[in-house]
Tab-separated table of C-alpha atoms in Angstrom:
chain	number	residue	atom	x	y	z
A	1	MET	CA	0.027	-0.037	0.012
A	2	SER	CA	1.231	3.493	-0.784
A	3	GLY	CA	-1.558	5.944	0.017
A	4	ASN	CA	-4.325	6.949	2.368
A	5	ARG	CA	-6.917	9.689	2.556
A	6	ALA	CA	-8.007	11.366	5.789
A	7	VAL	CA	-9.963	14.257	7.269
A	8	ALA	CA	-7.701	16.871	8.815
A	9	TYR	CA	-8.276	20.023	10.897
A	10	LYS	CA	-6.918	23.037	8.997
A	11	GLU	CA	-8.065	26.169	10.949
A	12	PRO	CA	-11.064	27.192	13.008
A	13	GLY	CA	-14.194	26.165	11.088
A	14	VAL	CA	-12.269	24.321	8.413
A	15	VAL	CA	-11.634	20.656	7.771
A	16	GLU	CA	-10.326	19.146	4.591
A	17	VAL	CA	-9.882	15.717	3.113
A	18	ILE	CA	-6.182	15.193	2.430
A	19	ASP	CA	-3.822	12.706	1.009
A	20	THR	CA	-1.646	11.214	3.728
A	21	ASP	CA	0.637	8.283	4.346
A	22	TYR	CA	-0.458	4.666	4.667
A	23	PRO	CA	0.168	3.595	8.296
A	24	GLU	CA	3.345	1.842	9.363
A	25	PHE	CA	4.158	0.022	12.596
A	26	GLU	CA	5.935	3.049	13.886
A	27	LEU	CA	4.574	6.414	15.105
A	28	LYS	CA	5.918	9.120	12.731
A	29	ASP	CA	6.351	12.782	13.314
A	30	GLY	CA	3.436	15.015	12.372
A	31	PRO	CA	0.904	17.559	13.637
A	32	GLY	CA	0.228	17.026	17.325
A	33	VAL	CA	2.705	14.106	17.800
A	34	ASN	CA	4.490	14.275	21.103
A	35	PRO	CA	8.206	14.424	20.397
A	36	ALA	CA	8.739	11.628	22.895
A	37	ASN	CA	6.461	9.411	20.814
A	38	VAL	CA	8.162	10.029	17.464
A	39	GLY	CA	9.758	6.852	16.251
A	40	ARG	CA	7.844	4.699	18.764
A	41	LYS	CA	7.774	1.112	17.404
A	42	VAL	CA	4.397	-0.602	17.315
A	43	PRO	CA	5.025	-4.350	16.773
A	44	HIS	CA	1.931	-5.058	18.853
A	45	GLY	CA	-0.256	-3.080	16.525
A	46	ALA	CA	-2.692	-3.738	13.683
A	47	ILE	CA	-3.531	-1.696	10.586
A	48	LEU	CA	-7.210	-1.432	9.834
A	49	ARG	CA	-9.148	-0.600	6.669
A	50	THR	CA	-11.800	1.639	8.135
A	51	VAL	CA	-15.319	0.274	7.960
A	52	SER	CA	-16.887	3.271	9.731
A	53	THR	CA	-15.630	6.325	11.593
A	54	ASN	CA	-17.897	8.889	13.207
A	55	ILE	CA	-17.906	12.624	13.709
A	56	CYS	CA	-18.037	13.411	17.450
A	57	GLY	CA	-18.977	16.446	19.365
A	58	SER	CA	-15.530	16.295	20.909
A	59	ASP	CA	-14.091	16.726	17.405
A	60	GLN	CA	-16.252	19.831	17.013
A	61	HIS	CA	-14.512	21.495	19.953
A	62	MET	CA	-11.220	21.298	18.061
A	63	VAL	CA	-12.751	22.298	14.712
A	64	ARG	CA	-14.310	25.375	16.310
A	65	GLY	CA	-10.824	26.416	17.393
A	66	ARG	CA	-11.662	25.892	21.130
A	67	THR	CA	-8.583	23.777	21.834
A	68	THR	CA	-4.900	24.023	21.140
A	69	ALA	CA	-5.148	21.483	18.278
A	70	PRO	CA	-2.531	22.168	15.602
A	71	ALA	CA	-3.308	22.617	11.929
A	72	GLY	CA	-3.021	19.403	9.929
A	73	LEU	CA	-4.137	17.130	12.760
A	74	VAL	CA	-5.945	14.063	11.318
A	75	LEU	CA	-9.189	13.649	13.168
A	76	GLY	CA	-11.250	10.743	14.310
A	77	HIS	CA	-11.374	8.651	17.478
A	78	GLU	CA	-14.586	6.626	16.841
A	79	ILE	CA	-13.339	3.779	14.658
A	80	THR	CA	-14.579	0.419	13.409
A	81	GLY	CA	-12.462	-1.442	10.915
A	82	GLU	CA	-11.282	-4.604	9.218
A	83	VAL	CA	-7.826	-5.834	10.137
A	84	VAL	CA	-5.599	-5.945	7.056
A	85	GLU	CA	-2.142	-6.255	8.657
A	86	VAL	CA	-0.859	-7.235	12.050
A	87	GLY	CA	2.482	-6.622	13.672
A	88	PRO	CA	4.806	-9.441	14.709
A	89	GLY	CA	3.738	-9.048	18.336
A	90	VAL	CA	0.084	-9.632	17.704
A	91	GLU	CA	-1.070	-13.147	18.684
A	92	PHE	CA	-4.873	-13.325	18.754
A	93	VAL	CA	-6.322	-10.674	16.441
A	94	LYS	CA	-6.389	-11.947	12.845
A	95	VAL	CA	-6.405	-10.409	9.435
A	96	GLY	CA	-10.003	-10.268	8.232
A	97	ASP	CA	-11.510	-9.586	11.732
A	98	ILE	CA	-14.078	-6.850	11.899
A	99	VAL	CA	-13.333	-4.916	15.135
A	100	SER	CA	-14.461	-1.968	17.287
A	101	VAL	CA	-11.689	0.327	18.495
A	102	PRO	CA	-12.194	1.893	21.916
A	103	PHE	CA	-11.368	5.598	21.558
A	104	ASN	CA	-9.076	5.331	24.634
A	105	ILE	CA	-5.645	4.103	23.671
A	106	ALA	CA	-4.431	1.754	26.405
A	107	CYS	CA	-1.357	-0.456	26.859
A	108	GLY	CA	-2.930	-3.215	28.969
A	109	ARG	CA	0.219	-3.384	30.985
A	110	CYS	CA	0.322	-0.376	33.425
A	111	ARG	CA	-1.303	-0.217	36.848
A	112	ASN	CA	-4.341	1.754	35.649
A	113	CYS	CA	-5.054	-0.552	32.717
A	114	LYS	CA	-4.792	-3.620	35.036
A	115	GLU	CA	-7.355	-1.897	37.239
A	116	GLY	CA	-9.721	-1.331	34.348
A	117	LYS	CA	-8.965	2.373	34.140
A	118	THR	CA	-8.220	2.365	30.421
A	119	GLY	CA	-9.139	6.007	29.989
A	120	ILE	CA	-6.050	6.951	31.984
A	121	CYS	CA	-3.392	4.581	30.718
A	122	LEU	CA	0.083	5.623	31.969
A	123	ASN	CA	2.208	4.517	29.050
A	124	VAL	CA	0.712	5.813	25.749
A	125	ASN	CA	0.875	9.632	26.252
A	126	PRO	CA	4.082	11.192	27.517
A	127	ASP	CA	2.244	14.360	28.556
A	128	ARG	CA	-0.403	13.017	30.966
A	129	PRO	CA	-2.426	9.842	31.678
A	130	GLY	CA	-4.909	8.963	28.940
A	131	SER	CA	-4.796	9.057	25.230
A	132	ALA	CA	-7.019	8.979	22.119
A	133	TYR	CA	-6.749	8.807	18.330
A	134	GLY	CA	-6.671	12.146	16.440
A	135	TYR	CA	-7.081	14.312	19.459
A	136	VAL	CA	-5.226	17.315	20.857
A	137	ASP	CA	-2.643	16.667	23.682
A	138	MET	CA	-3.328	12.921	23.570
A	139	GLY	CA	0.062	11.769	22.385
A	140	GLY	CA	-0.331	12.306	18.690
A	141	TRP	CA	-1.749	8.919	17.668
A	142	VAL	CA	-3.090	9.483	14.179
A	143	GLY	CA	-6.835	9.725	13.851
A	144	GLY	CA	-9.217	7.263	12.125
A	145	GLN	CA	-11.375	9.528	9.895
A	146	ALA	CA	-9.328	7.948	7.174
A	147	GLU	CA	-9.219	4.986	4.777
A	148	TYR	CA	-6.611	3.259	6.992
A	149	VAL	CA	-5.446	3.629	10.545
A	150	LEU	CA	-2.902	2.066	12.958
A	151	VAL	CA	-4.096	0.696	16.266
A	152	PRO	CA	-1.424	-0.080	18.964
A	153	TYR	CA	-1.626	-2.962	21.461
A	154	ALA	CA	-4.178	-4.672	19.155
A	155	ASP	CA	-4.745	-7.812	21.215
A	156	TRP	CA	-5.706	-5.623	24.188
A	157	ASN	CA	-7.547	-2.737	22.497
A	158	LEU	CA	-9.622	-4.372	19.772
A	159	LEU	CA	-13.063	-5.797	20.384
A	160	VAL	CA	-13.500	-8.515	17.707
A	161	PHE	CA	-17.099	-9.055	16.497
A	162	PRO	CA	-17.966	-12.718	16.576
A	163	ASP	CA	-19.559	-12.940	13.141
A	164	ARG	CA	-18.542	-10.843	10.118
A	165	GLU	CA	-21.827	-10.958	8.298
A	166	GLN	CA	-23.852	-10.056	11.355
A	167	ALA	CA	-21.420	-7.255	12.193
A	168	LEU	CA	-21.766	-5.630	8.813
A	169	GLU	CA	-25.524	-5.974	8.908
A	170	LYS	CA	-25.617	-4.153	12.227
A	171	ILE	CA	-22.711	-1.848	11.586
A	172	LEU	CA	-24.582	1.484	12.200
A	173	ASP	CA	-25.336	0.215	15.691
A	174	LEU	CA	-21.966	-1.368	16.330
A	175	THR	CA	-19.984	1.716	15.179
A	176	MET	CA	-21.392	3.470	18.288
A	177	LEU	CA	-19.383	1.071	20.547
A	178	SER	CA	-16.120	2.994	19.986
A	179	ASP	CA	-17.260	5.978	22.030
A	180	ILE	CA	-20.731	7.451	22.308
A	181	PHE	CA	-22.735	4.451	23.465
A	182	PRO	CA	-20.320	3.451	26.229
A	183	THR	CA	-19.699	7.113	27.067
A	184	GLY	CA	-23.412	7.797	27.474
A	185	PHE	CA	-23.914	4.595	29.347
A	186	HIS	CA	-20.954	5.501	31.620
A	187	GLY	CA	-22.595	8.843	32.367
A	188	ALA	CA	-25.770	7.061	33.482
A	189	TYR	CA	-23.952	4.276	35.320
A	190	THR	CA	-21.589	6.598	37.285
A	191	ALA	CA	-24.563	8.805	38.196
A	192	GLY	CA	-25.933	5.796	40.036
A	193	VAL	CA	-28.883	5.035	37.769
A	194	ARG	CA	-30.606	1.818	38.796
A	195	PRO	CA	-34.085	0.274	38.424
A	196	GLY	CA	-36.725	2.864	39.372
A	197	SER	CA	-34.397	5.911	39.160
A	198	THR	CA	-35.484	9.269	37.847
A	199	VAL	CA	-32.783	10.808	35.611
A	200	TYR	CA	-32.206	14.171	34.054
A	201	ILE	CA	-29.738	14.385	31.173
A	202	ALA	CA	-28.360	17.787	30.084
A	203	GLY	CA	-27.819	17.805	26.362
A	204	ALA	CA	-29.707	16.090	23.567
A	205	GLY	CA	-26.759	15.495	21.235
A	206	PRO	CA	-25.644	11.942	20.396
A	207	VAL	CA	-23.971	11.385	23.764
A	208	GLY	CA	-26.998	12.729	25.612
A	209	ILE	CA	-29.246	10.478	23.652
A	210	ALA	CA	-26.880	7.501	24.308
A	211	ALA	CA	-27.048	8.362	28.064
A	212	ALA	CA	-30.837	8.270	27.941
A	213	VAL	CA	-30.746	4.872	26.173
A	214	GLY	CA	-28.195	3.733	28.764
A	215	ALA	CA	-30.385	4.922	31.574
A	216	GLN	CA	-33.248	3.017	30.034
A	217	LEU	CA	-31.071	-0.232	29.861
A	218	LEU	CA	-30.246	0.288	33.553
A	219	GLY	CA	-33.927	0.330	34.502
A	220	ALA	CA	-34.711	4.025	35.038
A	221	ALA	CA	-38.297	4.824	35.667
A	222	ALA	CA	-38.284	8.221	34.063
A	223	VAL	CA	-35.674	9.747	31.745
A	224	LEU	CA	-35.787	13.545	31.054
A	225	VAL	CA	-33.461	15.260	28.515
A	226	GLY	CA	-32.830	18.929	28.344
A	227	ASP	CA	-31.560	21.073	25.433
A	228	LEU	CA	-32.008	24.418	23.691
A	229	ASN	CA	-32.324	22.957	20.111
A	230	PRO	CA	-35.984	22.391	19.075
A	231	GLU	CA	-35.072	19.693	16.556
A	232	ARG	CA	-33.073	17.745	19.144
A	233	LEU	CA	-35.887	18.108	21.672
A	234	ALA	CA	-38.315	16.801	19.083
A	235	GLN	CA	-36.016	13.763	18.562
A	236	VAL	CA	-36.006	13.209	22.363
A	237	ARG	CA	-39.805	13.076	22.415
A	238	SER	CA	-39.954	10.748	19.355
A	239	LEU	CA	-37.887	8.223	21.314
A	240	GLY	CA	-40.311	8.243	24.233
A	241	PHE	CA	-38.232	10.361	26.622
A	242	GLU	CA	-39.471	13.508	28.332
A	243	SER	CA	-38.026	16.757	26.984
A	244	VAL	CA	-36.942	19.843	28.945
A	245	ASP	CA	-36.533	23.077	27.019
A	246	VAL	CA	-33.891	25.049	28.942
A	247	SER	CA	-34.414	28.118	26.785
A	248	LYS	CA	-37.462	28.596	28.997
A	249	GLY	CA	-35.300	28.723	32.163
A	250	ASP	CA	-33.580	26.500	34.664
A	251	PRO	CA	-34.821	22.905	34.398
A	252	GLY	CA	-36.138	22.484	37.930
A	253	GLU	CA	-39.608	23.900	37.303
A	254	GLN	CA	-40.109	21.734	34.180
A	255	ILE	CA	-38.820	18.696	36.058
A	256	GLU	CA	-41.409	19.329	38.752
A	257	GLN	CA	-44.194	19.631	36.112
A	258	ILE	CA	-43.253	16.194	34.808
A	259	LEU	CA	-42.305	14.364	38.038
A	260	GLY	CA	-44.195	16.227	40.746
A	261	VAL	CA	-40.930	17.154	42.459
A	262	PRO	CA	-38.146	19.484	41.240
A	263	GLU	CA	-35.352	16.972	41.722
A	264	VAL	CA	-34.124	13.675	40.247
A	265	ASP	CA	-32.171	10.813	41.688
A	266	ALA	CA	-29.336	11.077	39.140
A	267	ALA	CA	-28.116	13.528	36.486
A	268	VAL	CA	-25.781	13.499	33.546
A	269	ASP	CA	-23.820	16.369	31.930
A	270	ALA	CA	-23.580	15.553	28.170
A	271	VAL	CA	-22.786	19.137	27.245
A	272	GLY	CA	-19.288	20.053	28.516
A	273	PHE	CA	-17.387	23.263	28.563
A	274	GLU	CA	-19.153	25.072	25.701
A	275	ALA	CA	-22.436	25.112	27.647
A	276	ARG	CA	-24.918	27.972	27.139
A	277	GLY	CA	-26.967	29.779	29.748
A	278	HIS	CA	-30.543	28.927	30.441
A	279	GLY	CA	-33.625	31.105	29.958
A	280	ALA	CA	-32.819	34.723	29.105
A	281	ASP	CA	-29.127	33.868	28.996
A	282	ALA	CA	-29.584	31.015	26.527
A	283	GLY	CA	-27.686	32.821	23.740
A	284	HIS	CA	-24.602	33.332	25.821
A	285	GLU	CA	-21.857	30.868	26.710
A	286	ALA	CA	-21.672	30.107	30.389
A	287	PRO	CA	-19.446	27.064	30.907
A	288	ALA	CA	-20.463	26.369	34.533
A	289	THR	CA	-24.211	26.651	33.888
A	290	VAL	CA	-24.941	22.965	33.316
A	291	LEU	CA	-22.917	21.642	36.228
A	292	ASN	CA	-24.429	24.170	38.653
A	293	SER	CA	-27.952	23.367	37.456
A	294	LEU	CA	-27.258	19.649	37.905
A	295	PHE	CA	-26.117	20.265	41.463
A	296	THR	CA	-29.408	22.061	42.009
A	297	VAL	CA	-31.790	19.473	40.512
A	298	THR	CA	-30.095	16.322	41.779
A	299	ALA	CA	-31.627	15.145	45.100
A	300	ALA	CA	-29.485	14.882	48.214
A	301	GLY	CA	-27.363	11.777	48.161
A	302	GLY	CA	-27.682	11.522	44.373
A	303	GLY	CA	-25.039	11.256	41.703
A	304	VAL	CA	-23.915	13.284	38.692
A	305	GLY	CA	-22.115	11.643	35.768
A	306	ILE	CA	-19.976	14.012	33.709
A	307	PRO	CA	-19.004	12.568	30.372
A	308	GLY	CA	-19.257	15.993	28.779
A	309	LEU	CA	-15.765	17.256	27.857
A	310	TYR	CA	-13.868	19.818	29.875
A	311	VAL	CA	-10.396	20.968	28.868
A	312	THR	CA	-7.299	22.573	30.385
A	313	GLY	CA	-6.694	24.870	27.448
A	314	ASP	CA	-9.491	26.824	25.643
A	315	PRO	CA	-8.306	29.764	23.548
A	316	GLY	CA	-11.934	30.896	23.057
A	317	GLY	CA	-12.902	30.763	26.708
A	318	VAL	CA	-15.277	33.507	27.892
A	319	ASP	CA	-12.718	34.764	30.440
A	320	GLU	CA	-9.161	34.096	31.629
A	321	ALA	CA	-10.334	31.408	34.097
A	322	ALA	CA	-12.289	29.604	31.466
A	323	LYS	CA	-9.306	29.568	29.146
A	324	VAL	CA	-7.536	27.206	31.534
A	325	GLY	CA	-10.583	25.168	32.467
A	326	SER	CA	-11.272	26.954	35.773
A	327	LEU	CA	-15.058	27.233	36.417
A	328	SER	CA	-17.074	28.854	39.148
A	329	LEU	CA	-18.929	25.857	40.537
A	330	ARG	CA	-21.314	25.745	43.460
A	331	LEU	CA	-19.252	23.096	45.158
A	332	GLY	CA	-20.684	24.116	48.537
A	333	LEU	CA	-24.118	23.137	47.334
A	334	GLY	CA	-22.828	19.806	46.057
A	335	TRP	CA	-21.073	19.158	49.334
A	336	ALA	CA	-24.129	20.159	51.438
A	337	LYS	CA	-26.272	17.640	49.438
A	338	SER	CA	-23.648	14.878	49.673
A	339	LEU	CA	-23.631	14.523	45.849
A	340	SER	CA	-21.082	12.241	44.168
A	341	PHE	CA	-19.826	13.047	40.723
A	342	THR	CA	-17.553	11.241	38.186
A	343	THR	CA	-15.562	13.001	35.482
A	344	GLY	CA	-13.049	12.047	32.787
A	345	GLN	CA	-12.868	9.790	29.755
A	346	CYS	CA	-15.166	6.768	29.726
A	347	PRO	CA	-13.159	3.601	30.098
A	348	VAL	CA	-14.730	2.089	27.024
A	349	MET	CA	-13.464	-1.459	27.560
A	350	LYS	CA	-15.451	-1.589	30.823
A	351	TYR	CA	-18.729	-1.625	28.857
A	352	ASN	CA	-18.212	-2.278	25.153
A	353	ARG	CA	-18.544	-6.038	25.108
A	354	GLN	CA	-21.751	-6.006	27.172
A	355	LEU	CA	-23.250	-3.291	24.988
A	356	MET	CA	-22.174	-5.242	21.906
A	357	MET	CA	-24.148	-8.179	23.193
A	358	ALA	CA	-27.219	-5.977	23.761
A	359	ILE	CA	-26.969	-4.820	20.138
A	360	LEU	CA	-26.360	-8.271	18.666
A	361	HIS	CA	-29.337	-9.664	20.602
A	362	ASP	CA	-31.665	-6.799	19.562
A	363	LYS	CA	-32.036	-5.318	23.037
A	364	VAL	CA	-31.211	-1.879	21.857
A	365	GLN	CA	-31.199	0.136	18.612
A	366	ILE	CA	-28.705	2.879	19.327
A	367	ALA	CA	-28.227	3.889	15.628
A	368	LYS	CA	-31.911	4.651	15.291
A	369	ALA	CA	-31.854	6.592	18.543
A	370	VAL	CA	-29.052	8.877	17.535
A	371	ASN	CA	-30.257	9.107	13.922
A	372	ALA	CA	-27.061	7.565	12.449
A	373	THR	CA	-26.480	8.987	8.950
A	374	PRO	CA	-23.832	7.518	6.757
A	375	ILE	CA	-21.806	9.866	4.469
A	376	SER	CA	-18.742	9.510	2.308
A	377	LEU	CA	-15.309	10.738	3.308
A	378	ASP	CA	-15.522	13.535	0.852
A	379	GLU	CA	-18.770	14.648	2.499
A	380	ALA	CA	-17.039	15.016	5.882
A	381	PRO	CA	-16.582	18.870	5.669
A	382	GLN	CA	-20.302	19.296	5.058
A	383	GLY	CA	-21.056	16.799	7.839
A	384	TYR	CA	-19.021	18.829	10.257
A	385	ALA	CA	-20.750	22.044	9.219
A	386	ASP	CA	-24.264	20.502	9.559
A	387	PHE	CA	-23.476	18.915	12.915
A	388	ASP	CA	-22.075	22.268	14.160
A	389	LYS	CA	-25.448	23.837	13.360
A	390	GLY	CA	-27.147	21.360	15.630
A	391	ALA	CA	-28.431	18.829	13.154
A	392	PRO	CA	-30.082	16.001	15.139
A	393	ARG	CA	-27.935	13.379	13.569
A	394	LYS	CA	-24.826	11.210	14.179
A	395	TYR	CA	-22.700	11.415	11.051
A	396	VAL	CA	-20.990	8.099	10.195
A	397	LEU	CA	-18.185	8.306	7.627
A	398	ASN	CA	-18.043	5.408	5.156
A	399	PRO	CA	-14.588	5.770	3.588
A	400	ASN	CA	-14.279	2.343	1.968
A	401	GLY	CA	-17.832	1.582	0.948
A	402	TYR	CA	-18.593	-1.085	3.540
A	403	ILE	CA	-21.895	0.537	4.497
A	404	SER	CA	-24.527	-0.093	1.793
A	405	SER	CA	-27.070	2.545	0.909
């Protein structure tokens, strides 16, 4: 093989499809690659021909210029592929396997990986614990919005689907296992959702919808989803969840109208650091709004799951504090109510096999829930633009034609 095509971040608001190198079993220098990772050998890796690779809201933060991502960074951390080559250190994964790639890159050898904390692997990113494909400050592992991609530690990282034909038939569901389905489920799980729980989810994008589906799988009695976008709220209602329009004000009053009380047992932040204000402030960015509202509407002793992204560097932050990820939180309120909350990357491997089984046995239709929409690699720039405008869809790139129309 001699070539590859990929989606790259060029400047704020601009992505392009570029010609790039076919992967090798060595991490090369390039945009965003940590110097300590340049030349890193990957005999334990596999090269995949991409089956599907999704546009994520986390990618949008970079594309909007809201991170320190460098120009030329190849994007894409939600990857499903077919193994076409394996390194000499790969023992179990085979050429021809159809696999899901957890967006966390993990070595399987460090203390955190052995404890199941694969979102904060200690060995793959010289800067800090935790890594991901095609993402700023995550070590520089090349992204998978491409025709081909390298995956390190293949025997550890890859989830092999048991049947090729079945996998390709259900690919729009299975492609969600790389990130948003486990991430949404993680938000609900860490918030303490259990049978009979009432749950409020802030954000009706794909991760928020995935959190709602996850809460349903966990046995929630009532699932409410809040957003500002009318189209996304309509999608929430079409799926049988209750909608909360936060353009009308803080969610507590609407929660009370639905449940009879202004609080829920568990809450999930599926928005992150580009949050907008509620009510009259809905048009203005207010990064602490969602977290503070969740502290308010979660009942004493409840839990808050925070899969929404927060960063340590935001050039477009509303003030100097926000530019370094420092937010004005009502921690005193959270403390007084004995709330628990969980942040950080979802450790995808903790959930992906179980969620795969739920998909394969028709217990859940996550692709329908998030309105999965396949597009070609060349349509990626338009997909980014439409998603940025709030389209109630999850765009799935189909770079090699595996997904039939």
